[in-house]
Amino acid sequence: MSVSVKAGSVRTVVFNGAGAGTGLTSLVALVEDGHVVAEKLMAGRGASEHFAPAIRELLTQNNWTTPPDRVVAVIGPGSFTGLRSSLSLAAGLAAGWNCPTISVTLGAAIRATLGRPDAVCVSIARRGRVFVDPPHGPVTASQTADLDATGWACVTGDAVSEKTDWPCPVLPCEAPYALGIIQAAQGVTPSPLMPLYVDPPEAKPPAAGLRPAPL
């Protein structure tokens, strides 16, 4: 598996907090001129508390004392806590650095990592389900037993082991590389980092309404 990125004197801070489970599926990285200067891989589960110290350590150890040119982050689908933590940190840093932010989906980043724009990405979700991120169309969530992969060119992602009878080739790739995330960001217009939550929020207003504001 290899990813090539054109050189161009651009310094980028990369975040991926979409990972879930115990695999090393989350990361922060520093990329310059198409090369990974440094990166920190973290298990998806529990990664949220490690993003800030990890990026601080990378910036200090590699003497990145001036603002980067941009921040690129995976916006989902994936871990609710990991996405909320990584994206809020990425957005805050970008605001302080006064640099643009670019969003990419997990599926786009994995497809770029593999060099397979036709791959469907399936990733771990809650309650026995998987997120389905196709090359075209919306990201959805489905029970594993209800997945219909008929017509898929190939499938990849950290949830491929949840099913054994895929009718298409399975490409091993649990998470994107830092350069894959950069590759997926090429040509994407900078925008605010907004998490891609497939499920509606579970928190709902009380049936009797909210309490009145204090006097």
mmCIF file with all atom_site columns, C-alpha atoms in Angstrom:
data_model
loop_
_atom_site.group_PDB
_atom_site.id
_atom_site.type_symbol
_atom_site.label_atom_id
_atom_site.label_alt_id
_atom_site.label_comp_id
_atom_site.label_asym_id
_atom_site.label_entity_id
_atom_site.label_seq_id
_atom_site.pdbx_PDB_ins_code
_atom_site.Cartn_x
_atom_site.Cartn_y
_atom_site.Cartn_z
_atom_site.occupancy
_atom_site.B_iso_or_equiv
_atom_site.pdbx_formal_charge
_atom_site.auth_seq_id
_atom_site.auth_comp_id
_atom_site.auth_asym_id
_atom_site.auth_atom_id
_atom_site.pdbx_PDB_model_num
ATOM 1   C CA . MET A 1 1   ? 0.000   0.000   0.000  1.00 0.00 ? 1   MET A CA 1
ATOM 2   C CA . SER A 1 2   ? 1.545   3.300   -1.025 1.00 0.00 ? 2   SER A CA 1
ATOM 3   C CA . VAL A 1 3   ? 0.455   6.895   -1.409 1.00 0.00 ? 3   VAL A CA 1
ATOM 4   C CA . SER A 1 4   ? 2.266   9.565   -3.377 1.00 0.00 ? 4   SER A CA 1
ATOM 5   C CA . VAL A 1 5   ? 1.755   13.276  -2.769 1.00 0.00 ? 5   VAL A CA 1
ATOM 6   C CA . LYS A 1 6   ? 3.268   16.013  -4.892 1.00 0.00 ? 6   LYS A CA 1
ATOM 7   C CA . ALA A 1 7   ? 5.875   18.114  -3.144 1.00 0.00 ? 7   ALA A CA 1
ATOM 8   C CA . GLY A 1 8   ? 5.085   21.751  -2.725 1.00 0.00 ? 8   GLY A CA 1
ATOM 9   C CA . SER A 1 9   ? 6.497   23.479  0.379  1.00 0.00 ? 9   SER A CA 1
ATOM 10  C CA . VAL A 1 10  ? 3.230   23.084  2.262  1.00 0.00 ? 10  VAL A CA 1
ATOM 11  C CA . ARG A 1 11  ? 3.180   22.234  5.951  1.00 0.00 ? 11  ARG A CA 1
ATOM 12  C CA . THR A 1 12  ? 0.077   20.428  7.168  1.00 0.00 ? 12  THR A CA 1
ATOM 13  C CA . VAL A 1 13  ? -1.143  19.222  10.542 1.00 0.00 ? 13  VAL A CA 1
ATOM 14  C CA . VAL A 1 14  ? -3.281  16.099  10.132 1.00 0.00 ? 14  VAL A CA 1
ATOM 15  C CA . PHE A 1 15  ? -5.922  14.665  12.480 1.00 0.00 ? 15  PHE A CA 1
ATOM 16  C CA . ASN A 1 16  ? -7.916  11.441  12.375 1.00 0.00 ? 16  ASN A CA 1
ATOM 17  C CA . GLY A 1 17  ? -10.155 10.833  15.375 1.00 0.00 ? 17  GLY A CA 1
ATOM 18  C CA . ALA A 1 18  ? -12.678 8.618   13.604 1.00 0.00 ? 18  ALA A CA 1
ATOM 19  C CA . GLY A 1 19  ? -11.116 5.359   14.764 1.00 0.00 ? 19  GLY A CA 1
ATOM 20  C CA . ALA A 1 20  ? -13.014 3.015   17.074 1.00 0.00 ? 20  ALA A CA 1
ATOM 21  C CA . GLY A 1 21  ? -12.032 -0.173  18.871 1.00 0.00 ? 21  GLY A CA 1
ATOM 22  C CA . THR A 1 22  ? -8.592  -1.175  20.059 1.00 0.00 ? 22  THR A CA 1
ATOM 23  C CA . GLY A 1 23  ? -6.665  -0.985  16.780 1.00 0.00 ? 23  GLY A CA 1
ATOM 24  C CA . LEU A 1 24  ? -4.260  1.855   15.991 1.00 0.00 ? 24  LEU A CA 1
ATOM 25  C CA . THR A 1 25  ? -6.839  3.694   13.905 1.00 0.00 ? 25  THR A CA 1
ATOM 26  C CA . SER A 1 26  ? -6.450  7.286   15.124 1.00 0.00 ? 26  SER A CA 1
ATOM 27  C CA . LEU A 1 27  ? -3.529  9.614   14.442 1.00 0.00 ? 27  LEU A CA 1
ATOM 28  C CA . VAL A 1 28  ? -2.040  13.066  14.505 1.00 0.00 ? 28  VAL A CA 1
ATOM 29  C CA . ALA A 1 29  ? 0.749   13.896  12.074 1.00 0.00 ? 29  ALA A CA 1
ATOM 30  C CA . LEU A 1 30  ? 2.962   16.626  10.685 1.00 0.00 ? 30  LEU A CA 1
ATOM 31  C CA . VAL A 1 31  ? 3.429   16.565  6.910  1.00 0.00 ? 31  VAL A CA 1
ATOM 32  C CA . GLU A 1 32  ? 5.759   18.795  4.908  1.00 0.00 ? 32  GLU A CA 1
ATOM 33  C CA . ASP A 1 33  ? 6.544   18.747  1.191  1.00 0.00 ? 33  ASP A CA 1
ATOM 34  C CA . GLY A 1 34  ? 4.642   15.492  0.743  1.00 0.00 ? 34  GLY A CA 1
ATOM 35  C CA . HIS A 1 35  ? 6.559   13.661  3.472  1.00 0.00 ? 35  HIS A CA 1
ATOM 36  C CA . VAL A 1 36  ? 5.496   12.646  6.955  1.00 0.00 ? 36  VAL A CA 1
ATOM 37  C CA . VAL A 1 37  ? 7.770   14.534  9.338  1.00 0.00 ? 37  VAL A CA 1
ATOM 38  C CA . ALA A 1 38  ? 6.330   12.833  12.421 1.00 0.00 ? 38  ALA A CA 1
ATOM 39  C CA . GLU A 1 39  ? 3.174   11.056  13.485 1.00 0.00 ? 39  GLU A CA 1
ATOM 40  C CA . LYS A 1 40  ? 1.569   9.479   16.511 1.00 0.00 ? 40  LYS A CA 1
ATOM 41  C CA . LEU A 1 41  ? -0.733  6.482   16.092 1.00 0.00 ? 41  LEU A CA 1
ATOM 42  C CA . MET A 1 42  ? -3.297  5.781   18.796 1.00 0.00 ? 42  MET A CA 1
ATOM 43  C CA . ALA A 1 43  ? -5.919  3.161   19.538 1.00 0.00 ? 43  ALA A CA 1
ATOM 44  C CA . GLY A 1 44  ? -9.344  4.435   18.551 1.00 0.00 ? 44  GLY A CA 1
ATOM 45  C CA . ARG A 1 45  ? -10.828 3.639   21.936 1.00 0.00 ? 45  ARG A CA 1
ATOM 46  C CA . GLY A 1 46  ? -9.614  6.223   24.442 1.00 0.00 ? 46  GLY A CA 1
ATOM 47  C CA . ALA A 1 47  ? -7.782  8.349   21.885 1.00 0.00 ? 47  ALA A CA 1
ATOM 48  C CA . SER A 1 48  ? -9.752  11.487  22.705 1.00 0.00 ? 48  SER A CA 1
ATOM 49  C CA . GLU A 1 49  ? -7.702  12.247  25.810 1.00 0.00 ? 49  GLU A CA 1
ATOM 50  C CA . HIS A 1 50  ? -4.397  11.847  23.954 1.00 0.00 ? 50  HIS A CA 1
ATOM 51  C CA . PHE A 1 51  ? -4.817  14.171  20.954 1.00 0.00 ? 51  PHE A CA 1
ATOM 52  C CA . ALA A 1 52  ? -3.725  17.372  22.695 1.00 0.00 ? 52  ALA A CA 1
ATOM 53  C CA . PRO A 1 53  ? -0.567  16.006  24.348 1.00 0.00 ? 53  PRO A CA 1
ATOM 54  C CA . ALA A 1 54  ? 0.329   14.084  21.184 1.00 0.00 ? 54  ALA A CA 1
ATOM 55  C CA . ILE A 1 55  ? 0.203   17.108  18.877 1.00 0.00 ? 55  ILE A CA 1
ATOM 56  C CA . ARG A 1 56  ? 2.010   19.250  21.457 1.00 0.00 ? 56  ARG A CA 1
ATOM 57  C CA . GLU A 1 57  ? 4.789   16.655  21.616 1.00 0.00 ? 57  GLU A CA 1
ATOM 58  C CA . LEU A 1 58  ? 5.106   16.418  17.821 1.00 0.00 ? 58  LEU A CA 1
ATOM 59  C CA . LEU A 1 59  ? 5.224   20.190  17.355 1.00 0.00 ? 59  LEU A CA 1
ATOM 60  C CA . THR A 1 60  ? 7.846   20.604  20.084 1.00 0.00 ? 60  THR A CA 1
ATOM 61  C CA . GLN A 1 61  ? 10.057  17.692  19.070 1.00 0.00 ? 61  GLN A CA 1
ATOM 62  C CA . ASN A 1 62  ? 10.129  18.793  15.434 1.00 0.00 ? 62  ASN A CA 1
ATOM 63  C CA . ASN A 1 63  ? 10.559  22.516  16.116 1.00 0.00 ? 63  ASN A CA 1
ATOM 64  C CA . TRP A 1 64  ? 7.364   23.564  14.371 1.00 0.00 ? 64  TRP A CA 1
ATOM 65  C CA . THR A 1 65  ? 7.261   26.942  16.097 1.00 0.00 ? 65  THR A CA 1
ATOM 66  C CA . THR A 1 66  ? 5.527   28.851  13.291 1.00 0.00 ? 66  THR A CA 1
ATOM 67  C CA . PRO A 1 67  ? 1.959   28.238  12.086 1.00 0.00 ? 67  PRO A CA 1
ATOM 68  C CA . PRO A 1 68  ? 1.419   25.519  9.444  1.00 0.00 ? 68  PRO A CA 1
ATOM 69  C CA . ASP A 1 69  ? -0.215  26.286  6.127  1.00 0.00 ? 69  ASP A CA 1
ATOM 70  C CA . ARG A 1 70  ? -3.336  24.264  6.840  1.00 0.00 ? 70  ARG A CA 1
ATOM 71  C CA . VAL A 1 71  ? -5.036  21.702  9.039  1.00 0.00 ? 71  VAL A CA 1
ATOM 72  C CA . VAL A 1 72  ? -6.602  18.621  7.420  1.00 0.00 ? 72  VAL A CA 1
ATOM 73  C CA . ALA A 1 73  ? -8.909  16.388  9.442  1.00 0.00 ? 73  ALA A CA 1
ATOM 74  C CA . VAL A 1 74  ? -11.080 13.306  9.005  1.00 0.00 ? 74  VAL A CA 1
ATOM 75  C CA . ILE A 1 75  ? -14.636 14.310  9.919  1.00 0.00 ? 75  ILE A CA 1
ATOM 76  C CA . GLY A 1 76  ? -16.191 10.843  10.109 1.00 0.00 ? 76  GLY A CA 1
ATOM 77  C CA . PRO A 1 77  ? -18.051 8.658   10.233 1.00 0.00 ? 77  PRO A CA 1
ATOM 78  C CA . GLY A 1 78  ? -16.650 7.075   13.362 1.00 0.00 ? 78  GLY A CA 1
ATOM 79  C CA . SER A 1 79  ? -16.231 7.440   17.093 1.00 0.00 ? 79  SER A CA 1
ATOM 80  C CA . PHE A 1 80  ? -18.482 10.202  18.451 1.00 0.00 ? 80  PHE A CA 1
ATOM 81  C CA . THR A 1 81  ? -16.047 11.094  21.241 1.00 0.00 ? 81  THR A CA 1
ATOM 82  C CA . GLY A 1 82  ? -12.948 10.805  19.060 1.00 0.00 ? 82  GLY A CA 1
ATOM 83  C CA . LEU A 1 83  ? -14.395 13.021  16.350 1.00 0.00 ? 83  LEU A CA 1
ATOM 84  C CA . ARG A 1 84  ? -15.666 15.624  18.791 1.00 0.00 ? 84  ARG A CA 1
ATOM 85  C CA . SER A 1 85  ? -12.306 15.767  20.573 1.00 0.00 ? 85  SER A CA 1
ATOM 86  C CA . SER A 1 86  ? -10.047 15.777  17.512 1.00 0.00 ? 86  SER A CA 1
ATOM 87  C CA . LEU A 1 87  ? -12.119 18.223  15.483 1.00 0.00 ? 87  LEU A CA 1
ATOM 88  C CA . SER A 1 88  ? -12.578 20.740  18.287 1.00 0.00 ? 88  SER A CA 1
ATOM 89  C CA . LEU A 1 89  ? -8.825  20.654  18.927 1.00 0.00 ? 89  LEU A CA 1
ATOM 90  C CA . ALA A 1 90  ? -8.027  20.936  15.212 1.00 0.00 ? 90  ALA A CA 1
ATOM 91  C CA . ALA A 1 91  ? -10.439 23.849  14.784 1.00 0.00 ? 91  ALA A CA 1
ATOM 92  C CA . GLY A 1 92  ? -9.073  25.647  17.836 1.00 0.00 ? 92  GLY A CA 1
ATOM 93  C CA . LEU A 1 93  ? -5.484  25.273  16.705 1.00 0.00 ? 93  LEU A CA 1
ATOM 94  C CA . ALA A 1 94  ? -6.340  26.441  13.186 1.00 0.00 ? 94  ALA A CA 1
ATOM 95  C CA . ALA A 1 95  ? -8.080  29.507  14.596 1.00 0.00 ? 95  ALA A CA 1
ATOM 96  C CA . GLY A 1 96  ? -5.012  30.344  16.672 1.00 0.00 ? 96  GLY A CA 1
ATOM 97  C CA . TRP A 1 97  ? -2.718  29.744  13.727 1.00 0.00 ? 97  TRP A CA 1
ATOM 98  C CA . ASN A 1 98  ? -5.041  31.656  11.367 1.00 0.00 ? 98  ASN A CA 1
ATOM 99  C CA . CYS A 1 99  ? -4.825  28.889  8.778  1.00 0.00 ? 99  CYS A CA 1
ATOM 100 C CA . PRO A 1 100 ? -7.533  27.117  6.740  1.00 0.00 ? 100 PRO A CA 1
ATOM 101 C CA . THR A 1 101 ? -9.098  23.782  7.633  1.00 0.00 ? 101 THR A CA 1
ATOM 102 C CA . ILE A 1 102 ? -9.997  21.031  5.156  1.00 0.00 ? 102 ILE A CA 1
ATOM 103 C CA . SER A 1 103 ? -12.418 18.184  5.840  1.00 0.00 ? 103 SER A CA 1
ATOM 104 C CA . VAL A 1 104 ? -12.289 14.674  4.379  1.00 0.00 ? 104 VAL A CA 1
ATOM 105 C CA . THR A 1 105 ? -14.448 11.649  5.106  1.00 0.00 ? 105 THR A CA 1
ATOM 106 C CA . LEU A 1 106 ? -12.972 8.433   6.435  1.00 0.00 ? 106 LEU A CA 1
ATOM 107 C CA . GLY A 1 107 ? -13.946 6.588   3.273  1.00 0.00 ? 107 GLY A CA 1
ATOM 108 C CA . ALA A 1 108 ? -12.319 9.170   0.986  1.00 0.00 ? 108 ALA A CA 1
ATOM 109 C CA . ALA A 1 109 ? -9.107  8.994   3.031  1.00 0.00 ? 109 ALA A CA 1
ATOM 110 C CA . ILE A 1 110 ? -9.002  5.196   2.928  1.00 0.00 ? 110 ILE A CA 1
ATOM 111 C CA . ARG A 1 111 ? -9.729  5.129   -0.806 1.00 0.00 ? 111 ARG A CA 1
ATOM 112 C CA . ALA A 1 112 ? -6.853  7.560   -1.362 1.00 0.00 ? 112 ALA A CA 1
ATOM 113 C CA . THR A 1 113 ? -4.565  5.474   0.860  1.00 0.00 ? 113 THR A CA 1
ATOM 114 C CA . LEU A 1 114 ? -5.349  2.346   -1.175 1.00 0.00 ? 114 LEU A CA 1
ATOM 115 C CA . GLY A 1 115 ? -5.425  4.092   -4.535 1.00 0.00 ? 115 GLY A CA 1
ATOM 116 C CA . ARG A 1 116 ? -8.859  2.517   -5.069 1.00 0.00 ? 116 ARG A CA 1
ATOM 117 C CA . PRO A 1 117 ? -11.471 5.184   -5.781 1.00 0.00 ? 117 PRO A CA 1
ATOM 118 C CA . ASP A 1 118 ? -14.059 2.419   -6.297 1.00 0.00 ? 118 ASP A CA 1
ATOM 119 C CA . ALA A 1 119 ? -13.781 0.918   -2.789 1.00 0.00 ? 119 ALA A CA 1
ATOM 120 C CA . VAL A 1 120 ? -16.675 0.931   -0.338 1.00 0.00 ? 120 VAL A CA 1
ATOM 121 C CA . CYS A 1 121 ? -15.498 1.615   3.209  1.00 0.00 ? 121 CYS A CA 1
ATOM 122 C CA . VAL A 1 122 ? -17.235 -0.125  6.113  1.00 0.00 ? 122 VAL A CA 1
ATOM 123 C CA . SER A 1 123 ? -16.305 1.015   9.611  1.00 0.00 ? 123 SER A CA 1
ATOM 124 C CA . ILE A 1 124 ? -17.286 0.051   13.124 1.00 0.00 ? 124 ILE A CA 1
ATOM 125 C CA . ALA A 1 125 ? -20.453 1.610   14.525 1.00 0.00 ? 125 ALA A CA 1
ATOM 126 C CA . ARG A 1 126 ? -22.415 0.944   17.685 1.00 0.00 ? 126 ARG A CA 1
ATOM 127 C CA . ARG A 1 127 ? -25.065 -1.696  18.432 1.00 0.00 ? 127 ARG A CA 1
ATOM 128 C CA . GLY A 1 128 ? -23.782 -4.305  15.987 1.00 0.00 ? 128 GLY A CA 1
ATOM 129 C CA . ARG A 1 129 ? -23.898 -1.994  13.002 1.00 0.00 ? 129 ARG A CA 1
ATOM 130 C CA . VAL A 1 130 ? -21.388 -0.652  10.502 1.00 0.00 ? 130 VAL A CA 1
ATOM 131 C CA . PHE A 1 131 ? -21.067 2.677   8.730  1.00 0.00 ? 131 PHE A CA 1
ATOM 132 C CA . VAL A 1 132 ? -21.100 2.343   4.935  1.00 0.00 ? 132 VAL A CA 1
ATOM 133 C CA . ASP A 1 133 ? -19.154 5.037   3.056  1.00 0.00 ? 133 ASP A CA 1
ATOM 134 C CA . PRO A 1 134 ? -19.455 4.458   -0.722 1.00 0.00 ? 134 PRO A CA 1
ATOM 135 C CA . PRO A 1 135 ? -17.512 6.249   -3.471 1.00 0.00 ? 135 PRO A CA 1
ATOM 136 C CA . HIS A 1 136 ? -20.715 8.071   -4.410 1.00 0.00 ? 136 HIS A CA 1
ATOM 137 C CA . GLY A 1 137 ? -23.789 8.851   -2.378 1.00 0.00 ? 137 GLY A CA 1
ATOM 138 C CA . PRO A 1 138 ? -24.468 9.421   1.323  1.00 0.00 ? 138 PRO A CA 1
ATOM 139 C CA . VAL A 1 139 ? -22.862 7.651   4.250  1.00 0.00 ? 139 VAL A CA 1
ATOM 140 C CA . THR A 1 140 ? -25.320 5.309   5.977  1.00 0.00 ? 140 THR A CA 1
ATOM 141 C CA . ALA A 1 141 ? -25.444 2.877   8.902  1.00 0.00 ? 141 ALA A CA 1
ATOM 142 C CA . SER A 1 142 ? -26.638 -0.704  8.629  1.00 0.00 ? 142 SER A CA 1
ATOM 143 C CA . GLN A 1 143 ? -26.888 -3.868  10.630 1.00 0.00 ? 143 GLN A CA 1
ATOM 144 C CA . THR A 1 144 ? -24.140 -6.200  9.434  1.00 0.00 ? 144 THR A CA 1
ATOM 145 C CA . ALA A 1 145 ? -26.665 -8.934  8.619  1.00 0.00 ? 145 ALA A CA 1
ATOM 146 C CA . ASP A 1 146 ? -28.610 -6.527  6.389  1.00 0.00 ? 146 ASP A CA 1
ATOM 147 C CA . LEU A 1 147 ? -25.671 -5.386  4.279  1.00 0.00 ? 147 LEU A CA 1
ATOM 148 C CA . ASP A 1 148 ? -26.144 -5.934  0.576  1.00 0.00 ? 148 ASP A CA 1
ATOM 149 C CA . ALA A 1 149 ? -22.766 -5.687  -1.134 1.00 0.00 ? 149 ALA A CA 1
ATOM 150 C CA . THR A 1 150 ? -24.047 -6.789  -4.530 1.00 0.00 ? 150 THR A CA 1
ATOM 151 C CA . GLY A 1 151 ? -22.360 -4.754  -7.222 1.00 0.00 ? 151 GLY A CA 1
ATOM 152 C CA . TRP A 1 152 ? -19.558 -3.448  -5.011 1.00 0.00 ? 152 TRP A CA 1
ATOM 153 C CA . ALA A 1 153 ? -16.163 -3.418  -6.721 1.00 0.00 ? 153 ALA A CA 1
ATOM 154 C CA . CYS A 1 154 ? -14.363 -4.084  -3.422 1.00 0.00 ? 154 CYS A CA 1
ATOM 155 C CA . VAL A 1 155 ? -14.748 -3.450  0.303  1.00 0.00 ? 155 VAL A CA 1
ATOM 156 C CA . THR A 1 156 ? -12.352 -2.178  2.951  1.00 0.00 ? 156 THR A CA 1
ATOM 157 C CA . GLY A 1 157 ? -12.285 -0.646  6.431  1.00 0.00 ? 157 GLY A CA 1
ATOM 158 C CA . ASP A 1 158 ? -12.033 -1.762  10.033 1.00 0.00 ? 158 ASP A CA 1
ATOM 159 C CA . ALA A 1 159 ? -15.405 -3.554  9.942  1.00 0.00 ? 159 ALA A CA 1
ATOM 160 C CA . VAL A 1 160 ? -14.701 -6.016  7.119  1.00 0.00 ? 160 VAL A CA 1
ATOM 161 C CA . SER A 1 161 ? -14.139 -8.793  9.681  1.00 0.00 ? 161 SER A CA 1
ATOM 162 C CA . GLU A 1 162 ? -17.754 -8.401  10.825 1.00 0.00 ? 162 GLU A CA 1
ATOM 163 C CA . LYS A 1 163 ? -18.878 -10.299 7.727  1.00 0.00 ? 163 LYS A CA 1
ATOM 164 C CA . THR A 1 164 ? -17.359 -13.427 6.165  1.00 0.00 ? 164 THR A CA 1
ATOM 165 C CA . ASP A 1 165 ? -19.328 -13.847 2.938  1.00 0.00 ? 165 ASP A CA 1
ATOM 166 C CA . TRP A 1 166 ? -18.450 -10.683 1.031  1.00 0.00 ? 166 TRP A CA 1
ATOM 167 C CA . PRO A 1 167 ? -19.305 -11.142 -2.679 1.00 0.00 ? 167 PRO A CA 1
ATOM 168 C CA . CYS A 1 168 ? -16.454 -8.824  -3.686 1.00 0.00 ? 168 CYS A CA 1
ATOM 169 C CA . PRO A 1 169 ? -12.704 -8.570  -3.016 1.00 0.00 ? 169 PRO A CA 1
ATOM 170 C CA . VAL A 1 170 ? -11.723 -7.492  0.506  1.00 0.00 ? 170 VAL A CA 1
ATOM 171 C CA . LEU A 1 171 ? -8.876  -4.975  0.735  1.00 0.00 ? 171 LEU A CA 1
ATOM 172 C CA . PRO A 1 172 ? -7.145  -4.827  4.143  1.00 0.00 ? 172 PRO A CA 1
ATOM 173 C CA . CYS A 1 173 ? -6.979  -1.255  5.464  1.00 0.00 ? 173 CYS A CA 1
ATOM 174 C CA . GLU A 1 174 ? -8.298  -0.453  8.929  1.00 0.00 ? 174 GLU A CA 1
ATOM 175 C CA . ALA A 1 175 ? -7.420  3.232   8.809  1.00 0.00 ? 175 ALA A CA 1
ATOM 176 C CA . PRO A 1 176 ? -5.959  5.758   6.363  1.00 0.00 ? 176 PRO A CA 1
ATOM 177 C CA . TYR A 1 177 ? -2.334  6.816   6.316  1.00 0.00 ? 177 TYR A CA 1
ATOM 178 C CA . ALA A 1 178 ? -1.507  10.462  6.965  1.00 0.00 ? 178 ALA A CA 1
ATOM 179 C CA . LEU A 1 179 ? -0.547  10.885  3.316  1.00 0.00 ? 179 LEU A CA 1
ATOM 180 C CA . GLY A 1 180 ? -3.813  9.265   2.266  1.00 0.00 ? 180 GLY A CA 1
ATOM 181 C CA . ILE A 1 181 ? -5.674  11.913  4.240  1.00 0.00 ? 181 ILE A CA 1
ATOM 182 C CA . ILE A 1 182 ? -3.588  14.595  2.504  1.00 0.00 ? 182 ILE A CA 1
ATOM 183 C CA . GLN A 1 183 ? -4.263  13.016  -0.879 1.00 0.00 ? 183 GLN A CA 1
ATOM 184 C CA . ALA A 1 184 ? -8.015  12.971  -0.217 1.00 0.00 ? 184 ALA A CA 1
ATOM 185 C CA . ALA A 1 185 ? -7.876  16.681  0.642  1.00 0.00 ? 185 ALA A CA 1
ATOM 186 C CA . GLN A 1 186 ? -6.453  17.685  -2.730 1.00 0.00 ? 186 GLN A CA 1
ATOM 187 C CA . GLY A 1 187 ? -8.921  19.889  -4.556 1.00 0.00 ? 187 GLY A CA 1
ATOM 188 C CA . VAL A 1 188 ? -11.248 20.157  -1.538 1.00 0.00 ? 188 VAL A CA 1
ATOM 189 C CA . THR A 1 189 ? -12.333 23.694  -0.677 1.00 0.00 ? 189 THR A CA 1
ATOM 190 C CA . PRO A 1 190 ? -11.390 24.786  2.861  1.00 0.00 ? 190 PRO A CA 1
ATOM 191 C CA . SER A 1 191 ? -14.353 24.855  5.223  1.00 0.00 ? 191 SER A CA 1
ATOM 192 C CA . PRO A 1 192 ? -15.149 24.661  8.953  1.00 0.00 ? 192 PRO A CA 1
ATOM 193 C CA . LEU A 1 193 ? -14.558 21.247  10.531 1.00 0.00 ? 193 LEU A CA 1
ATOM 194 C CA . MET A 1 194 ? -18.003 19.789  11.160 1.00 0.00 ? 194 MET A CA 1
ATOM 195 C CA . PRO A 1 195 ? -18.262 16.164  12.346 1.00 0.00 ? 195 PRO A CA 1
ATOM 196 C CA . LEU A 1 196 ? -20.125 13.765  10.085 1.00 0.00 ? 196 LEU A CA 1
ATOM 197 C CA . TYR A 1 197 ? -22.587 12.140  12.466 1.00 0.00 ? 197 TYR A CA 1
ATOM 198 C CA . VAL A 1 198 ? -24.670 9.519   10.687 1.00 0.00 ? 198 VAL A CA 1
ATOM 199 C CA . ASP A 1 199 ? -26.944 8.847   13.668 1.00 0.00 ? 199 ASP A CA 1
ATOM 200 C CA . PRO A 1 200 ? -29.249 11.519  15.098 1.00 0.00 ? 200 PRO A CA 1
ATOM 201 C CA . PRO A 1 201 ? -28.320 12.763  18.578 1.00 0.00 ? 201 PRO A CA 1
ATOM 202 C CA . GLU A 1 202 ? -29.581 10.559  21.380 1.00 0.00 ? 202 GLU A CA 1
ATOM 203 C CA . ALA A 1 203 ? -30.047 13.497  23.772 1.00 0.00 ? 203 ALA A CA 1
ATOM 204 C CA . LYS A 1 204 ? -33.529 14.984  23.408 1.00 0.00 ? 204 LYS A CA 1
ATOM 205 C CA . PRO A 1 205 ? -35.258 17.938  25.068 1.00 0.00 ? 205 PRO A CA 1
ATOM 206 C CA . PRO A 1 206 ? -37.522 16.999  27.981 1.00 0.00 ? 206 PRO A CA 1
ATOM 207 C CA . ALA A 1 207 ? -41.103 16.253  26.988 1.00 0.00 ? 207 ALA A CA 1
ATOM 208 C CA . ALA A 1 208 ? -42.295 19.047  29.278 1.00 0.00 ? 208 ALA A CA 1
ATOM 209 C CA . GLY A 1 209 ? -39.876 21.513  27.730 1.00 0.00 ? 209 GLY A CA 1
ATOM 210 C CA . LEU A 1 210 ? -36.800 23.234  29.090 1.00 0.00 ? 210 LEU A CA 1
ATOM 211 C CA . ARG A 1 211 ? -36.822 24.996  32.420 1.00 0.00 ? 211 ARG A CA 1
ATOM 212 C CA . PRO A 1 212 ? -37.155 28.791  32.235 1.00 0.00 ? 212 PRO A CA 1
ATOM 213 C CA . ALA A 1 213 ? -33.988 30.846  32.371 1.00 0.00 ? 213 ALA A CA 1
ATOM 214 C CA . PRO A 1 214 ? -33.035 32.017  35.888 1.00 0.00 ? 214 PRO A CA 1
ATOM 215 C CA . LEU A 1 215 ? -34.111 35.528  36.818 1.00 0.00 ? 215 LEU A CA 1
#
